């Protein structure tokens, strides 16, 4: 049921993180957890909620990986802000995700006769032991009798593991943030600065080393705790057999359920591809290179091809767009490291480099437009094919499936047509961006506004299609 992938995913969270630099990307760990929870999420509501939150965590961690590119251009306060924002987002998602996961496992254990996860185990409380050792000294200082705390506690295994998971992850977030907070000291503006004085930022490397060592020690404990628990759950044969029977008997026969899931995933990837078309510039360079958007579109096409084989023709156009996006990233760096747009009017070398970049970007957006138009065309074909098998399959005097299908098809087709028109306008403006920019800097605002409007409308279109057709097949369970 995917417990092996869940173990691997949680294990990959063991390492310390320095601001936004994660040597073992958490995005990979959360992705493994999402894949591992997929089957259980089909028939356990709380696990489905946990899976959705872990999916959001995977996307957040992927965004963190992208932010590594901004470190050379970021000041100390910028890195503090990045670390705080990502840490806060991780905490707000991880805590409820773990709670939902263990609530779902607890429900499943009761329903499908689990035993391993409910075992009572005795665990040490090292902080209580340390407090008890120090209590005589504290009593002498305060002249009050100090009540001792139990050094061992007997609790259900599932409760202990949930608490330890949350504790470790929150501690790791704090250990990541604390060294960066030293940058907030107004060292040069407040107090006396002498040759022997040191700002708090001077101690940042020391804090990195100490806190990373503590995280690694706790990480080893984290690995042991998670691995032993989920291995025991995976080896609980009656529990695992009952869930596999539920999956085989009640989930697998539902073809439309898997169609709906696949189409929702495809359209989610397409929406992500559109949002990644928004230009985010740092020092005149676009951070969201075309390869990112192309990658999401290729993923959407690969899923769509299960239902419409011709959707494979989206992939080569998107792949060429991705390659051109990487080429344009290099050309942007080569140009903007030495020149601005104004240099085109005065420097011959800048003129040559700039219009070479403009030509390559124009070519990139031509391929991007073709790929998006093809995807929307094949998406509409898939919707038409699925109308025949999804929804209520009988007609009566009060309900006409044929009329309902025509209404759904026309609504989806109209919205996809408008989205296609917006896409064409967006890519025309994007392709001509560098040609217009020389004489009209307002094109930056216009281009961004058009892309944002297209992205929001595409997201709205996807939600309407899901509400009218695919969500109903998911809600059966």
Coordinates of C-alpha atoms in Angstrom, one line a residue, residues 256 259-260 262-264 266-267 300-311 374-390 405 408-409 412-413 416 465 469-470:
X256 CA -14.1 6.6 -14.4
X259 CA -10.0 8.8 -15.6
X260 CA -11.1 11.7 -13.5
X262 CA -5.8 11.4 -14.4
X263 CA -7.5 14.3 -16.1
X264 CA -7.4 16.4 -12.9
X266 CA -3.1 16.7 -16.3
X267 CA -5.0 19.9 -16.0
X300 CA 0.3 17.3 -18.7
X301 CA 0.6 15.9 -22.2
X302 CA 2.1 12.6 -21.0
X303 CA -1.0 12.1 -18.8
X304 CA -3.4 13.2 -21.4
X305 CA -1.9 10.8 -24.0
X306 CA -3.4 7.9 -22.0
X307 CA -6.8 8.9 -23.2
X308 CA -6.0 10.7 -26.5
X309 CA -2.8 9.1 -28.0
X310 CA -2.4 12.0 -30.5
X311 CA -1.6 14.3 -27.5
X374 CA -2.3 21.6 -29.4
X375 CA -2.8 20.7 -25.7
X376 CA -6.1 22.6 -25.5
X377 CA -7.3 21.0 -28.7
X378 CA -6.6 17.5 -27.4
X379 CA -8.0 18.3 -24.0
X380 CA -11.3 19.2 -25.6
X381 CA -11.3 15.9 -27.5
X382 CA -10.6 14.0 -24.3
X383 CA -13.5 15.8 -22.6
X384 CA -15.8 14.9 -25.4
X385 CA -14.7 11.2 -25.2
X386 CA -15.2 11.1 -21.4
X387 CA -18.7 12.6 -21.5
X388 CA -19.9 9.3 -22.9
X389 CA -18.7 7.3 -19.9
X390 CA -18.9 9.7 -17.0
X405 CA -23.4 16.4 -22.2
X408 CA -21.0 20.6 -20.6
X409 CA -19.1 20.2 -23.9
X412 CA -15.9 23.7 -21.8
X413 CA -15.3 24.4 -25.4
X416 CA -11.0 26.7 -23.7
X465 CA -14.4 21.6 -16.2
X469 CA -17.4 16.5 -15.2
X470 CA -14.6 15.0 -13.2

